């Protein structure tokens, strides 16, 4: 099993719909992150969490929300999806500043 | 602030050619520097890292040296293979970033036989 698992792997949704992307990890890491990847823009941080009671906004948090249900689970929600949220979304975990472990990504298309 | 700038792609090389992907950074603290690789359809994987000036990170034939004087961390490989075709990301984190990573925009490498 993968250390960081993201579900779903692919999703197509309609404008205005609420959608949740889920991330779970078996690394035992305290820190979890959500990034989106767009061509030519690299990865941009949406939200991050250092423990269950800690939630922080990243560079591009507008239109997104998160929930840290447990140390191992960190979900990203789009309350009302719009087409410019079409992107590849990655969850990552870390124990310290020596590197992330990434999930395989969720490809989201908003039509 | 903190930022990473890496060379524009895409880069296309013949097998066994020498590879350089340039990366420079701006950081207000003392950053750790990383190269990540993303193979098609996959997430990012840590390729190598360096945590202080003059350190050299290396893995799978790739190398990068942390140059504080030029604020650079260029990725090199002496002889690329078709299997090296991927997107490469330079990244930094520093004590004042709260463990947040800053990524470059990525450089796509295609190696042709």
mmCIF file of C-alpha atoms in Angstrom:
data_model
loop_
_atom_site.group_PDB
_atom_site.id
_atom_site.type_symbol
_atom_site.label_atom_id
_atom_site.label_comp_id
_atom_site.label_asym_id
_atom_site.label_seq_id
_atom_site.Cartn_x
_atom_site.Cartn_y
_atom_site.Cartn_z
ATOM 1 C CA UNK A 1 0.000 0.000 0.000
ATOM 2 C CA UNK A 2 1.119 3.551 -0.726
ATOM 3 C CA UNK A 3 2.355 5.691 2.158
ATOM 4 C CA UNK A 4 0.116 8.581 1.098
ATOM 5 C CA UNK A 5 -3.170 7.658 -0.576
ATOM 6 C CA UNK A 6 -5.399 10.092 -2.392
ATOM 7 C CA UNK A 7 -8.947 9.418 -3.500
ATOM 8 C CA UNK A 8 -10.357 9.712 -6.051
ATOM 9 C CA UNK A 9 -7.591 9.524 -8.675
ATOM 10 C CA UNK A 10 -9.733 11.251 -11.262
ATOM 11 C CA UNK A 11 -12.949 13.213 -10.979
ATOM 12 C CA UNK A 12 -15.126 15.209 -13.318
ATOM 13 C CA UNK A 13 -17.666 17.471 -11.685
ATOM 14 C CA UNK A 14 -20.040 20.233 -12.699
ATOM 15 C CA UNK A 15 -19.733 23.899 -11.886
ATOM 16 C CA UNK A 16 -21.349 24.725 -8.553
ATOM 17 C CA UNK A 17 -21.088 21.247 -7.101
ATOM 18 C CA UNK A 18 -19.410 20.534 -3.787
ATOM 19 C CA UNK A 19 -16.583 18.036 -3.966
ATOM 20 C CA UNK A 20 -14.232 16.507 -1.423
ATOM 21 C CA UNK A 21 -10.774 15.125 -2.086
ATOM 22 C CA UNK A 22 -9.408 12.787 0.534
ATOM 23 C CA UNK A 23 -5.919 12.009 1.714
ATOM 24 C CA UNK A 24 -4.749 9.399 4.175
ATOM 25 C CA UNK A 25 -1.244 8.472 5.253
ATOM 26 C CA UNK A 26 0.539 5.636 7.002
ATOM 27 C CA UNK A 27 3.794 7.541 7.525
ATOM 28 C CA UNK A 28 2.915 8.690 11.028
ATOM 29 C CA UNK A 29 3.774 12.246 10.027
ATOM 30 C CA UNK A 30 2.236 15.165 11.880
ATOM 31 C CA UNK A 31 2.311 17.612 9.001
ATOM 32 C CA UNK A 32 0.024 17.423 6.011
ATOM 33 C CA UNK A 33 -0.403 19.688 2.990
ATOM 34 C CA UNK A 34 -2.591 20.244 -0.040
ATOM 35 C CA UNK A 35 -1.088 21.612 -3.258
ATOM 36 C CA UNK A 36 -2.444 22.191 -6.712
ATOM 37 C CA UNK A 37 -0.364 21.833 -9.836
ATOM 38 C CA UNK A 38 -1.048 23.820 -12.984
ATOM 39 C CA UNK A 39 1.033 23.795 -16.175
ATOM 40 C CA UNK A 40 3.681 26.506 -16.078
ATOM 41 C CA UNK A 41 2.896 27.435 -12.478
ATOM 42 C CA UNK A 42 4.442 24.568 -10.569
ATOM 43 C CA UNK A 43 2.914 23.619 -7.241
ATOM 44 C CA UNK A 44 1.051 26.121 -5.118
ATOM 45 C CA UNK A 45 0.121 25.567 -1.493
ATOM 46 C CA UNK A 46 -3.590 25.617 -0.656
ATOM 47 C CA UNK A 47 -3.715 24.635 3.024
ATOM 48 C CA UNK A 48 -1.498 22.934 5.544
ATOM 49 C CA UNK A 49 -1.846 21.405 8.984
ATOM 50 C CA UNK A 50 0.799 20.709 11.603
ATOM 51 C CA UNK A 51 -1.482 18.600 13.790
ATOM 52 C CA UNK A 52 -5.138 17.750 14.255
ATOM 53 C CA UNK A 53 -5.988 21.089 15.848
ATOM 54 C CA UNK A 54 -3.926 23.212 13.520
ATOM 55 C CA UNK A 55 -5.106 24.497 10.122
ATOM 56 C CA UNK A 56 -3.318 27.178 8.109
ATOM 57 C CA UNK A 57 -4.065 28.921 4.845
ATOM 58 C CA UNK A 58 -1.555 28.702 2.076
ATOM 59 C CA UNK A 59 -0.937 30.840 -0.963
ATOM 60 C CA UNK A 60 -4.249 30.118 -2.723
ATOM 61 C CA UNK A 61 -6.859 29.113 -0.121
ATOM 62 C CA UNK A 62 -9.816 31.050 -1.537
ATOM 63 C CA UNK A 63 -12.574 28.712 -2.696
ATOM 64 C CA UNK A 64 -11.211 25.788 -0.686
ATOM 65 C CA UNK A 65 -11.611 24.429 2.826
ATOM 66 C CA UNK A 66 -9.969 21.571 4.689
ATOM 67 C CA UNK A 67 -10.624 19.203 7.536
ATOM 68 C CA UNK A 68 -8.034 17.308 9.570
ATOM 69 C CA UNK A 69 -10.168 14.485 10.884
ATOM 70 C CA UNK A 70 -7.280 12.592 12.441
ATOM 71 C CA UNK A 71 -3.515 12.622 12.324
ATOM 72 C CA UNK A 72 -3.659 10.362 9.295
ATOM 73 C CA UNK A 73 -6.466 12.065 7.362
ATOM 74 C CA UNK A 74 -6.636 15.471 5.681
ATOM 75 C CA UNK A 75 -9.498 16.322 3.324
ATOM 76 C CA UNK A 76 -9.802 19.170 0.849
ATOM 77 C CA UNK A 77 -13.225 20.512 -0.121
ATOM 78 C CA UNK A 78 -14.331 22.730 -2.947
ATOM 79 C CA UNK A 79 -17.570 24.246 -1.679
ATOM 80 C CA UNK A 80 -18.781 25.352 -5.096
ATOM 81 C CA UNK A 81 -16.496 24.158 -7.849
ATOM 82 C CA UNK A 82 -15.605 26.468 -10.730
ATOM 83 C CA UNK A 83 -13.773 25.683 -13.994
ATOM 84 C CA UNK A 84 -10.539 27.433 -13.001
ATOM 85 C CA UNK A 85 -10.197 24.923 -10.179
ATOM 86 C CA UNK A 86 -9.493 22.306 -12.822
ATOM 87 C CA UNK A 87 -6.022 21.078 -11.864
ATOM 88 C CA UNK A 88 -3.959 18.242 -10.474
ATOM 89 C CA UNK A 89 -4.158 18.174 -6.668
ATOM 90 C CA UNK A 90 -1.500 16.669 -4.454
ATOM 91 C CA UNK A 91 -1.487 15.792 -0.806
ATOM 92 C CA UNK A 92 1.863 15.640 0.977
ATOM 93 C CA UNK A 93 3.124 14.783 4.438
ATOM 94 C CA UNK A 94 6.303 15.597 6.307
ATOM 95 C CA UNK A 95 7.938 14.957 9.638
ATOM 96 C CA UNK A 96 10.424 17.818 9.494
ATOM 97 C CA UNK A 97 12.005 20.011 6.872
ATOM 98 C CA UNK A 98 13.903 17.165 5.238
ATOM 99 C CA UNK A 99 11.357 16.425 2.582
ATOM 100 C CA UNK A 100 7.805 15.658 1.711
ATOM 101 C CA UNK A 101 6.135 12.409 0.784
ATOM 102 C CA UNK A 102 3.573 13.008 -1.937
ATOM 103 C CA UNK A 103 0.459 11.144 -2.903
ATOM 104 C CA UNK A 104 -0.133 10.167 -6.522
ATOM 105 C CA UNK A 105 -2.483 13.060 -7.128
ATOM 106 C CA UNK A 106 -6.127 13.668 -7.969
ATOM 107 C CA UNK A 107 -6.931 14.992 -11.412
ATOM 108 C CA UNK A 108 -10.004 17.202 -11.075
ATOM 109 C CA UNK A 109 -11.934 18.589 -14.011
ATOM 110 C CA UNK A 110 -14.721 21.103 -13.451
ATOM 111 C CA UNK A 111 -17.044 21.478 -16.439
ATOM 112 C CA UNK B 1 10.553 36.486 0.682
ATOM 113 C CA UNK B 2 11.254 32.949 -0.458
ATOM 114 C CA UNK B 3 11.132 31.841 -4.069
ATOM 115 C CA UNK B 4 12.666 29.436 -6.534
ATOM 116 C CA UNK B 5 13.412 30.084 -10.192
ATOM 117 C CA UNK B 6 14.305 27.272 -12.532
ATOM 118 C CA UNK B 7 15.074 27.159 -16.205
ATOM 119 C CA UNK B 8 12.265 27.030 -18.668
ATOM 120 C CA UNK B 9 11.571 23.844 -20.506
ATOM 121 C CA UNK B 10 10.926 21.664 -22.211
ATOM 122 C CA UNK B 11 14.371 20.148 -22.562
ATOM 123 C CA UNK B 12 15.021 17.418 -25.120
ATOM 124 C CA UNK B 13 18.284 15.463 -25.079
ATOM 125 C CA UNK B 14 19.666 12.409 -26.762
ATOM 126 C CA UNK B 15 20.516 9.399 -24.636
ATOM 127 C CA UNK B 16 23.944 9.683 -22.951
ATOM 128 C CA UNK B 17 23.980 13.478 -23.242
ATOM 129 C CA UNK B 18 24.960 15.727 -20.328
ATOM 130 C CA UNK B 19 22.127 17.356 -18.429
ATOM 131 C CA UNK B 20 22.034 20.648 -16.564
ATOM 132 C CA UNK B 21 18.843 22.166 -15.177
ATOM 133 C CA UNK B 22 19.445 25.529 -13.573
ATOM 134 C CA UNK B 23 17.864 26.552 -10.292
ATOM 135 C CA UNK B 24 18.353 29.733 -8.301
ATOM 136 C CA UNK B 25 16.655 30.764 -5.112
ATOM 137 C CA UNK B 26 15.799 33.669 -2.887
ATOM 138 C CA UNK B 27 15.442 33.031 0.821
ATOM 139 C CA UNK B 28 15.386 35.160 3.932
ATOM 140 C CA UNK B 29 16.710 32.424 6.195
ATOM 141 C CA UNK B 30 19.065 29.489 5.739
ATOM 142 C CA UNK B 31 17.200 27.205 3.378
ATOM 143 C CA UNK B 32 17.412 23.528 2.688
ATOM 144 C CA UNK B 33 17.293 22.780 -1.026
ATOM 145 C CA UNK B 34 15.705 19.897 -2.876
ATOM 146 C CA UNK B 35 15.140 18.411 -6.282
ATOM 147 C CA UNK B 36 11.952 16.449 -6.835
ATOM 148 C CA UNK B 37 11.101 14.352 -9.887
ATOM 149 C CA UNK B 38 7.644 13.638 -11.277
ATOM 150 C CA UNK B 39 7.285 10.724 -13.669
ATOM 151 C CA UNK B 40 4.240 10.670 -15.958
ATOM 152 C CA UNK B 41 1.020 9.992 -14.055
ATOM 153 C CA UNK B 42 2.712 9.959 -10.679
ATOM 154 C CA UNK B 43 3.272 12.220 -7.699
ATOM 155 C CA UNK B 44 6.515 13.962 -6.876
ATOM 156 C CA UNK B 45 9.399 11.947 -5.474
ATOM 157 C CA UNK B 46 12.394 13.307 -3.630
ATOM 158 C CA UNK B 47 15.457 12.991 -5.860
ATOM 159 C CA UNK B 48 18.129 14.629 -3.725
ATOM 160 C CA UNK B 49 18.645 17.312 -1.118
ATOM 161 C CA UNK B 50 21.249 19.539 0.518
ATOM 162 C CA UNK B 51 20.772 21.204 3.858
ATOM 163 C CA UNK B 52 23.687 23.631 4.092
ATOM 164 C CA UNK B 53 26.096 25.586 1.930
ATOM 165 C CA UNK B 54 28.608 23.555 -0.104
ATOM 166 C CA UNK B 55 26.731 20.305 0.505
ATOM 167 C CA UNK B 56 26.337 18.086 -2.538
ATOM 168 C CA UNK B 57 23.222 16.007 -2.901
ATOM 169 C CA UNK B 58 23.355 12.962 -5.150
ATOM 170 C CA UNK B 59 21.121 10.096 -6.200
ATOM 171 C CA UNK B 60 20.710 7.861 -9.270
ATOM 172 C CA UNK B 61 23.597 9.628 -11.022
ATOM 173 C CA UNK B 62 22.124 13.079 -10.462
ATOM 174 C CA UNK B 63 24.029 15.691 -8.471
ATOM 175 C CA UNK B 64 23.442 19.216 -7.220
ATOM 176 C CA UNK B 65 25.677 21.443 -5.109
ATOM 177 C CA UNK B 66 24.312 24.068 -2.719
ATOM 178 C CA UNK B 67 26.087 27.304 -3.737
ATOM 179 C CA UNK B 68 25.340 30.062 -1.272
ATOM 180 C CA UNK B 69 27.497 32.630 -3.063
ATOM 181 C CA UNK B 70 25.473 32.292 -6.262
ATOM 182 C CA UNK B 71 22.206 31.203 -4.548
ATOM 183 C CA UNK B 72 22.052 28.251 -6.896
ATOM 184 C CA UNK B 73 21.347 24.525 -6.815
ATOM 185 C CA UNK B 74 21.766 23.327 -10.399
ATOM 186 C CA UNK B 75 20.889 19.722 -11.219
ATOM 187 C CA UNK B 76 23.373 17.744 -13.328
ATOM 188 C CA UNK B 77 23.748 14.274 -14.724
ATOM 189 C CA UNK B 78 26.620 13.107 -16.846
ATOM 190 C CA UNK B 79 24.757 10.642 -19.077
ATOM 191 C CA UNK B 80 20.971 10.700 -19.249
ATOM 192 C CA UNK B 81 18.806 7.708 -20.069
ATOM 193 C CA UNK B 82 15.374 7.429 -21.635
ATOM 194 C CA UNK B 83 14.057 6.479 -18.194
ATOM 195 C CA UNK B 84 15.080 9.928 -16.883
ATOM 196 C CA UNK B 85 12.295 11.528 -18.907
ATOM 197 C CA UNK B 86 10.188 13.344 -16.325
ATOM 198 C CA UNK B 87 9.436 16.769 -14.871
ATOM 199 C CA UNK B 88 12.008 18.067 -12.384
ATOM 200 C CA UNK B 89 11.170 20.544 -9.625
ATOM 201 C CA UNK B 90 13.593 22.567 -7.555
ATOM 202 C CA UNK B 91 12.320 23.479 -4.087
ATOM 203 C CA UNK B 92 13.369 25.077 -0.831
ATOM 204 C CA UNK B 93 12.271 25.195 2.730
ATOM 205 C CA UNK B 94 13.658 27.301 5.536
ATOM 206 C CA UNK B 95 13.234 27.661 9.255
ATOM 207 C CA UNK B 96 11.191 30.812 8.806
ATOM 208 C CA UNK B 97 8.733 29.162 6.405
ATOM 209 C CA UNK B 98 7.098 26.928 8.988
ATOM 210 C CA UNK B 99 8.205 23.887 7.027
ATOM 211 C CA UNK B 100 6.401 25.168 3.954
ATOM 212 C CA UNK B 101 8.037 24.261 0.659
ATOM 213 C CA UNK B 102 8.443 26.659 -2.222
ATOM 214 C CA UNK B 103 8.616 25.010 -5.629
ATOM 215 C CA UNK B 104 9.906 26.146 -8.960
ATOM 216 C CA UNK B 105 7.650 25.836 -11.984
ATOM 217 C CA UNK B 106 9.186 22.551 -13.101
ATOM 218 C CA UNK B 107 11.329 21.609 -16.094
ATOM 219 C CA UNK B 108 10.168 18.885 -18.434
ATOM 220 C CA UNK B 109 12.925 16.602 -19.706
ATOM 221 C CA UNK B 110 12.520 14.225 -22.631
ATOM 222 C CA UNK B 111 15.366 11.865 -23.482
ATOM 223 C CA UNK B 112 15.263 10.315 -26.932
ATOM 224 C CA UNK B 113 17.071 7.093 -27.892
#
